[in-house]
């Protein structure tokens, strides 16, 4: 199993997308936010918007890029292809099943092992260079962190546009919980211009 550098980061899943609304698997399809998704991203700005993040990165898929802009009030420093959601192959745009086959390899898609390797390599490249980045992406990223923590990607779907704190604990564990103001108190704040 690949190892993730043991440094904390803030994570924001994109706001509600058209695929979320229709309960369909988006995967790497480039679907937009709904009006509710835009409102959710604006709501996240209450916690994220005045932080002078050392790095704001997002998946290049529109739903993540737009969420980053709305939640921080500015464009991400960069868009990173390695943060894209898992490619679900033939399952993309199909209804979300009651039990997702996370560990199986979808026809024409990305295997779980390849997805984990991609996400960990992408996160490591960011975490080795930057302390406490804000990463805006997709629910699959949190499933990878769960897998690294417990050996299973199973668990509740990550809420749309609710800032999360992802931090190492103990010698191998990972904590995933809602972001608190105290988590980013060490970061400078943006000055308000009038």
PDB file of C-alpha atoms in Angstrom:
ATOM      1  CA  UNK A   1       0.000   0.000   0.000  1.00  0.00           C
ATOM      2  CA  UNK A   2       1.452   3.425  -0.887  1.00  0.00           C
ATOM      3  CA  UNK A   3       2.325   5.730   2.012  1.00  0.00           C
ATOM      4  CA  UNK A   4       1.000   9.251   2.353  1.00  0.00           C
ATOM      5  CA  UNK A   5       3.277  11.936   3.794  1.00  0.00           C
ATOM      6  CA  UNK A   6       2.108  12.585   7.336  1.00  0.00           C
ATOM      7  CA  UNK A   7       1.142  16.250   7.085  1.00  0.00           C
ATOM      8  CA  UNK A   8      -2.331  17.736   7.513  1.00  0.00           C
ATOM      9  CA  UNK A   9      -4.365  19.455   4.840  1.00  0.00           C
ATOM     10  CA  UNK A  10      -7.787  20.993   4.354  1.00  0.00           C
ATOM     11  CA  UNK A  11     -10.076  19.298   1.856  1.00  0.00           C
ATOM     12  CA  UNK A  12     -13.250  20.511   0.204  1.00  0.00           C
ATOM     13  CA  UNK A  13     -15.422  18.270  -1.913  1.00  0.00           C
ATOM     14  CA  UNK A  14     -17.156  20.145  -4.725  1.00  0.00           C
ATOM     15  CA  UNK A  15     -20.705  21.453  -4.264  1.00  0.00           C
ATOM     16  CA  UNK A  16     -23.684  19.534  -5.572  1.00  0.00           C
ATOM     17  CA  UNK A  17     -23.229  18.677  -9.248  1.00  0.00           C
ATOM     18  CA  UNK A  18     -25.871  17.824 -11.812  1.00  0.00           C
ATOM     19  CA  UNK A  19     -24.821  14.166 -11.485  1.00  0.00           C
ATOM     20  CA  UNK A  20     -25.193  14.319  -7.684  1.00  0.00           C
ATOM     21  CA  UNK A  21     -28.665  15.757  -8.102  1.00  0.00           C
ATOM     22  CA  UNK A  22     -29.647  12.959 -10.492  1.00  0.00           C
ATOM     23  CA  UNK A  23     -27.908  10.285  -8.356  1.00  0.00           C
ATOM     24  CA  UNK A  24     -25.582   9.266 -11.176  1.00  0.00           C
ATOM     25  CA  UNK A  25     -21.880   8.395 -11.183  1.00  0.00           C
ATOM     26  CA  UNK A  26     -19.972  11.329 -12.679  1.00  0.00           C
ATOM     27  CA  UNK A  27     -16.449   9.959 -12.391  1.00  0.00           C
ATOM     28  CA  UNK A  28     -14.311  11.972 -14.799  1.00  0.00           C
ATOM     29  CA  UNK A  29     -17.242  13.382 -16.777  1.00  0.00           C
ATOM     30  CA  UNK A  30     -17.055  17.167 -16.613  1.00  0.00           C
ATOM     31  CA  UNK A  31     -20.422  18.068 -15.122  1.00  0.00           C
ATOM     32  CA  UNK A  32     -21.317  21.509 -13.697  1.00  0.00           C
ATOM     33  CA  UNK A  33     -22.541  22.569 -10.284  1.00  0.00           C
ATOM     34  CA  UNK A  34     -26.248  23.025  -9.709  1.00  0.00           C
ATOM     35  CA  UNK A  35     -27.594  26.290  -8.270  1.00  0.00           C
ATOM     36  CA  UNK A  36     -27.618  24.540  -4.887  1.00  0.00           C
ATOM     37  CA  UNK A  37     -23.988  23.489  -5.436  1.00  0.00           C
ATOM     38  CA  UNK A  38     -23.019  27.112  -6.048  1.00  0.00           C
ATOM     39  CA  UNK A  39     -24.808  28.140  -2.833  1.00  0.00           C
ATOM     40  CA  UNK A  40     -23.000  25.371  -0.921  1.00  0.00           C
ATOM     41  CA  UNK A  41     -19.642  26.566  -2.222  1.00  0.00           C
ATOM     42  CA  UNK A  42     -20.460  30.173  -1.208  1.00  0.00           C
ATOM     43  CA  UNK A  43     -21.400  28.894   2.266  1.00  0.00           C
ATOM     44  CA  UNK A  44     -17.978  27.233   2.586  1.00  0.00           C
ATOM     45  CA  UNK A  45     -16.396  30.663   2.059  1.00  0.00           C
ATOM     46  CA  UNK A  46     -17.494  31.633   5.583  1.00  0.00           C
ATOM     47  CA  UNK A  47     -14.752  29.349   6.916  1.00  0.00           C
ATOM     48  CA  UNK A  48     -12.306  29.293   3.993  1.00  0.00           C
ATOM     49  CA  UNK A  49     -12.555  32.675   2.283  1.00  0.00           C
ATOM     50  CA  UNK A  50     -10.399  34.873   4.513  1.00  0.00           C
ATOM     51  CA  UNK A  51      -7.578  32.358   5.031  1.00  0.00           C
ATOM     52  CA  UNK A  52      -4.337  33.164   3.185  1.00  0.00           C
ATOM     53  CA  UNK A  53      -3.853  29.579   2.057  1.00  0.00           C
ATOM     54  CA  UNK A  54      -0.223  28.855   1.109  1.00  0.00           C
ATOM     55  CA  UNK A  55      -1.630  26.788  -1.751  1.00  0.00           C
ATOM     56  CA  UNK A  56      -5.116  26.316  -3.208  1.00  0.00           C
ATOM     57  CA  UNK A  57      -5.316  23.482  -5.702  1.00  0.00           C
ATOM     58  CA  UNK A  58      -8.275  21.889  -7.426  1.00  0.00           C
ATOM     59  CA  UNK A  59      -9.160  19.120  -9.773  1.00  0.00           C
ATOM     60  CA  UNK A  60      -9.529  20.591 -13.280  1.00  0.00           C
ATOM     61  CA  UNK A  61     -13.087  19.240 -13.533  1.00  0.00           C
ATOM     62  CA  UNK A  62     -15.510  22.167 -13.588  1.00  0.00           C
ATOM     63  CA  UNK A  63     -17.408  21.163 -10.442  1.00  0.00           C
ATOM     64  CA  UNK A  64     -14.214  21.279  -8.349  1.00  0.00           C
ATOM     65  CA  UNK A  65     -12.613  24.301 -10.029  1.00  0.00           C
ATOM     66  CA  UNK A  66     -15.790  26.377  -9.660  1.00  0.00           C
ATOM     67  CA  UNK A  67     -16.231  25.288  -6.038  1.00  0.00           C
ATOM     68  CA  UNK A  68     -12.676  26.427  -5.268  1.00  0.00           C
ATOM     69  CA  UNK A  69     -13.364  29.842  -6.806  1.00  0.00           C
ATOM     70  CA  UNK A  70     -16.643  30.346  -4.938  1.00  0.00           C
ATOM     71  CA  UNK A  71     -15.345  29.034  -1.598  1.00  0.00           C
ATOM     72  CA  UNK A  72     -12.174  31.141  -1.545  1.00  0.00           C
ATOM     73  CA  UNK A  73     -13.149  34.165  -3.627  1.00  0.00           C
ATOM     74  CA  UNK A  74     -10.240  33.587  -6.007  1.00  0.00           C
ATOM     75  CA  UNK A  75      -8.969  31.166  -8.614  1.00  0.00           C
ATOM     76  CA  UNK A  76      -6.941  28.190  -7.387  1.00  0.00           C
ATOM     77  CA  UNK A  77      -3.167  28.557  -7.658  1.00  0.00           C
ATOM     78  CA  UNK A  78      -3.240  25.564  -9.979  1.00  0.00           C
ATOM     79  CA  UNK A  79      -5.431  22.804 -11.391  1.00  0.00           C
ATOM     80  CA  UNK A  80      -4.005  19.308 -11.005  1.00  0.00           C
ATOM     81  CA  UNK A  81      -5.111  16.411 -13.185  1.00  0.00           C
ATOM     82  CA  UNK A  82      -3.996  13.913 -10.551  1.00  0.00           C
ATOM     83  CA  UNK A  83      -6.846  15.143  -8.307  1.00  0.00           C
ATOM     84  CA  UNK A  84      -9.576  14.129 -10.765  1.00  0.00           C
ATOM     85  CA  UNK A  85     -12.207  11.694  -9.551  1.00  0.00           C
ATOM     86  CA  UNK A  86     -11.709   8.024 -10.306  1.00  0.00           C
ATOM     87  CA  UNK A  87     -12.474   7.036 -13.891  1.00  0.00           C
ATOM     88  CA  UNK A  88     -15.446   4.697 -13.537  1.00  0.00           C
ATOM     89  CA  UNK A  89     -15.411   3.518 -17.162  1.00  0.00           C
ATOM     90  CA  UNK A  90     -18.700   1.934 -18.231  1.00  0.00           C
ATOM     91  CA  UNK A  91     -20.331   2.945 -14.914  1.00  0.00           C
ATOM     92  CA  UNK A  92     -20.065   6.680 -15.595  1.00  0.00           C
ATOM     93  CA  UNK A  93     -23.452   8.378 -15.877  1.00  0.00           C
ATOM     94  CA  UNK A  94     -25.200   5.220 -14.629  1.00  0.00           C
ATOM     95  CA  UNK A  95     -27.328   5.389 -11.455  1.00  0.00           C
ATOM     96  CA  UNK A  96     -25.355   5.126  -8.197  1.00  0.00           C
ATOM     97  CA  UNK A  97     -25.879   1.579  -6.888  1.00  0.00           C
ATOM     98  CA  UNK A  98     -26.710   0.900  -3.263  1.00  0.00           C
ATOM     99  CA  UNK A  99     -23.288  -0.704  -2.839  1.00  0.00           C
ATOM    100  CA  UNK A 100     -20.461   0.766  -4.891  1.00  0.00           C
ATOM    101  CA  UNK A 101     -17.909  -1.757  -6.204  1.00  0.00           C
ATOM    102  CA  UNK A 102     -14.904   0.287  -5.021  1.00  0.00           C
ATOM    103  CA  UNK A 103     -12.371  -2.533  -5.069  1.00  0.00           C
ATOM    104  CA  UNK A 104     -13.389  -3.951  -8.451  1.00  0.00           C
ATOM    105  CA  UNK A 105     -11.939  -2.683 -11.734  1.00  0.00           C
ATOM    106  CA  UNK A 106     -14.679  -1.141 -13.888  1.00  0.00           C
ATOM    107  CA  UNK A 107     -14.642  -2.039 -17.574  1.00  0.00           C
ATOM    108  CA  UNK A 108     -12.792   0.741 -19.404  1.00  0.00           C
ATOM    109  CA  UNK A 109     -12.039   2.517 -16.130  1.00  0.00           C
ATOM    110  CA  UNK A 110      -9.384   2.867 -13.440  1.00  0.00           C
ATOM    111  CA  UNK A 111      -8.603   0.067 -11.005  1.00  0.00           C
ATOM    112  CA  UNK A 112      -8.792   0.812  -7.294  1.00  0.00           C
ATOM    113  CA  UNK A 113      -5.027   0.201  -6.943  1.00  0.00           C
ATOM    114  CA  UNK A 114      -4.227   2.623  -9.770  1.00  0.00           C
ATOM    115  CA  UNK A 115      -6.577   5.243  -8.311  1.00  0.00           C
ATOM    116  CA  UNK A 116      -5.003   4.962  -4.837  1.00  0.00           C
ATOM    117  CA  UNK A 117      -1.509   5.204  -6.334  1.00  0.00           C
ATOM    118  CA  UNK A 118      -2.470   8.305  -8.355  1.00  0.00           C
ATOM    119  CA  UNK A 119      -4.117  10.128  -5.448  1.00  0.00           C
ATOM    120  CA  UNK A 120      -1.302   9.343  -2.987  1.00  0.00           C
ATOM    121  CA  UNK A 121       1.400  10.394  -5.479  1.00  0.00           C
ATOM    122  CA  UNK A 122      -0.474  13.647  -6.197  1.00  0.00           C
ATOM    123  CA  UNK A 123      -0.993  14.430  -2.502  1.00  0.00           C
ATOM    124  CA  UNK A 124       2.635  13.601  -1.668  1.00  0.00           C
ATOM    125  CA  UNK A 125       3.884  15.991  -4.357  1.00  0.00           C
ATOM    126  CA  UNK A 126       1.762  18.748  -2.770  1.00  0.00           C
ATOM    127  CA  UNK A 127       2.455  17.946   0.889  1.00  0.00           C
ATOM    128  CA  UNK A 128       6.229  17.726   0.493  1.00  0.00           C
ATOM    129  CA  UNK A 129       6.252  21.311  -0.837  1.00  0.00           C
ATOM    130  CA  UNK A 130       3.466  23.044   1.120  1.00  0.00           C
ATOM    131  CA  UNK A 131       2.232  23.162   4.684  1.00  0.00           C
ATOM    132  CA  UNK A 132      -1.558  23.066   5.152  1.00  0.00           C
ATOM    133  CA  UNK A 133      -2.749  23.375   1.550  1.00  0.00           C
ATOM    134  CA  UNK A 134      -6.420  23.597   0.609  1.00  0.00           C
ATOM    135  CA  UNK A 135      -7.300  20.800  -1.802  1.00  0.00           C
ATOM    136  CA  UNK A 136     -10.621  20.964  -3.667  1.00  0.00           C
ATOM    137  CA  UNK A 137     -11.702  17.758  -5.317  1.00  0.00           C
ATOM    138  CA  UNK A 138     -13.942  14.744  -5.188  1.00  0.00           C
ATOM    139  CA  UNK A 139     -15.287  12.203  -2.705  1.00  0.00           C
ATOM    140  CA  UNK A 140     -12.943   9.502  -4.018  1.00  0.00           C
ATOM    141  CA  UNK A 141      -9.989  11.287  -2.391  1.00  0.00           C
ATOM    142  CA  UNK A 142     -11.539  10.809   1.055  1.00  0.00           C
ATOM    143  CA  UNK A 143     -12.201   7.147   0.238  1.00  0.00           C
ATOM    144  CA  UNK A 144      -8.472   6.764  -0.466  1.00  0.00           C
ATOM    145  CA  UNK A 145      -7.631   8.326   2.922  1.00  0.00           C
ATOM    146  CA  UNK A 146     -10.113   5.953   4.607  1.00  0.00           C
ATOM    147  CA  UNK A 147      -8.476   3.055   2.824  1.00  0.00           C
ATOM    148  CA  UNK A 148      -5.028   4.144   4.029  1.00  0.00           C
ATOM    149  CA  UNK A 149      -6.411   4.479   7.559  1.00  0.00           C
ATOM    150  CA  UNK A 150      -8.541   1.329   7.853  1.00  0.00           C
ATOM    151  CA  UNK A 151      -7.863  -0.844   4.817  1.00  0.00           C
ATOM    152  CA  UNK A 152     -11.358  -0.167   3.436  1.00  0.00           C
ATOM    153  CA  UNK A 153     -12.815   2.671   1.336  1.00  0.00           C
ATOM    154  CA  UNK A 154     -16.300   2.011   2.725  1.00  0.00           C
ATOM    155  CA  UNK A 155     -18.144   4.628   4.751  1.00  0.00           C
ATOM    156  CA  UNK A 156     -20.558   7.493   4.315  1.00  0.00           C
ATOM    157  CA  UNK A 157     -20.268   9.698   1.257  1.00  0.00           C
ATOM    158  CA  UNK A 158     -18.389  12.926   1.982  1.00  0.00           C
ATOM    159  CA  UNK A 159     -20.794  15.856   2.156  1.00  0.00           C
ATOM    160  CA  UNK A 160     -20.707  18.392  -0.651  1.00  0.00           C
ATOM    161  CA  UNK A 161     -18.827  21.614   0.117  1.00  0.00           C
ATOM    162  CA  UNK A 162     -18.283  20.962   3.839  1.00  0.00           C
ATOM    163  CA  UNK A 163     -14.632  21.799   4.616  1.00  0.00           C
ATOM    164  CA  UNK A 164     -12.784  18.806   6.068  1.00  0.00           C
ATOM    165  CA  UNK A 165      -9.612  18.482   8.097  1.00  0.00           C
ATOM    166  CA  UNK A 166      -7.433  15.520   7.123  1.00  0.00           C
ATOM    167  CA  UNK A 167      -4.605  14.931   9.583  1.00  0.00           C
ATOM    168  CA  UNK A 168      -2.313  12.119  10.680  1.00  0.00           C
ATOM    169  CA  UNK A 169      -2.648  10.668  14.161  1.00  0.00           C
ATOM    170  CA  UNK A 170      -0.638   7.998  15.933  1.00  0.00           C
ATOM    171  CA  UNK A 171       1.944   6.213  13.842  1.00  0.00           C
ATOM    172  CA  UNK A 172      -0.253   5.281  10.855  1.00  0.00           C
ATOM    173  CA  UNK A 173      -3.792   6.599  11.333  1.00  0.00           C
ATOM    174  CA  UNK A 174      -5.658   9.397   9.564  1.00  0.00           C
ATOM    175  CA  UNK A 175      -8.378  11.604  11.027  1.00  0.00           C
ATOM    176  CA  UNK A 176     -11.087  13.004   8.743  1.00  0.00           C
ATOM    177  CA  UNK A 177     -13.502  15.468  10.344  1.00  0.00           C
ATOM    178  CA  UNK A 178     -15.143  18.831   9.719  1.00  0.00           C
ATOM    179  CA  UNK A 179     -12.634  21.676   9.620  1.00  0.00           C
ATOM    180  CA  UNK A 180     -12.539  23.949  12.669  1.00  0.00           C
ATOM    181  CA  UNK A 181     -11.340  27.527  12.834  1.00  0.00           C
ATOM    182  CA  UNK A 182      -8.612  26.381  15.250  1.00  0.00           C
ATOM    183  CA  UNK A 183      -7.172  24.015  12.598  1.00  0.00           C
ATOM    184  CA  UNK A 184      -6.123  26.948  10.445  1.00  0.00           C
ATOM    185  CA  UNK A 185      -5.510  29.536  13.189  1.00  0.00           C
ATOM    186  CA  UNK A 186      -1.757  29.380  12.423  1.00  0.00           C
ATOM    187  CA  UNK A 187      -2.349  30.615   8.861  1.00  0.00           C
ATOM    188  CA  UNK A 188      -2.434  34.348   8.106  1.00  0.00           C
ATOM    189  CA  UNK A 189      -5.687  36.035   7.146  1.00  0.00           C
ATOM    190  CA  UNK A 190      -6.387  38.059   4.058  1.00  0.00           C
ATOM    191  CA  UNK A 191      -6.780  41.764   4.696  1.00  0.00           C
ATOM    192  CA  UNK A 192     -10.197  43.177   3.919  1.00  0.00           C
ATOM    193  CA  UNK A 193     -10.118  46.078   1.503  1.00  0.00           C
ATOM    194  CA  UNK A 194     -12.834  48.684   1.650  1.00  0.00           C
TER     195      UNK A 194
END
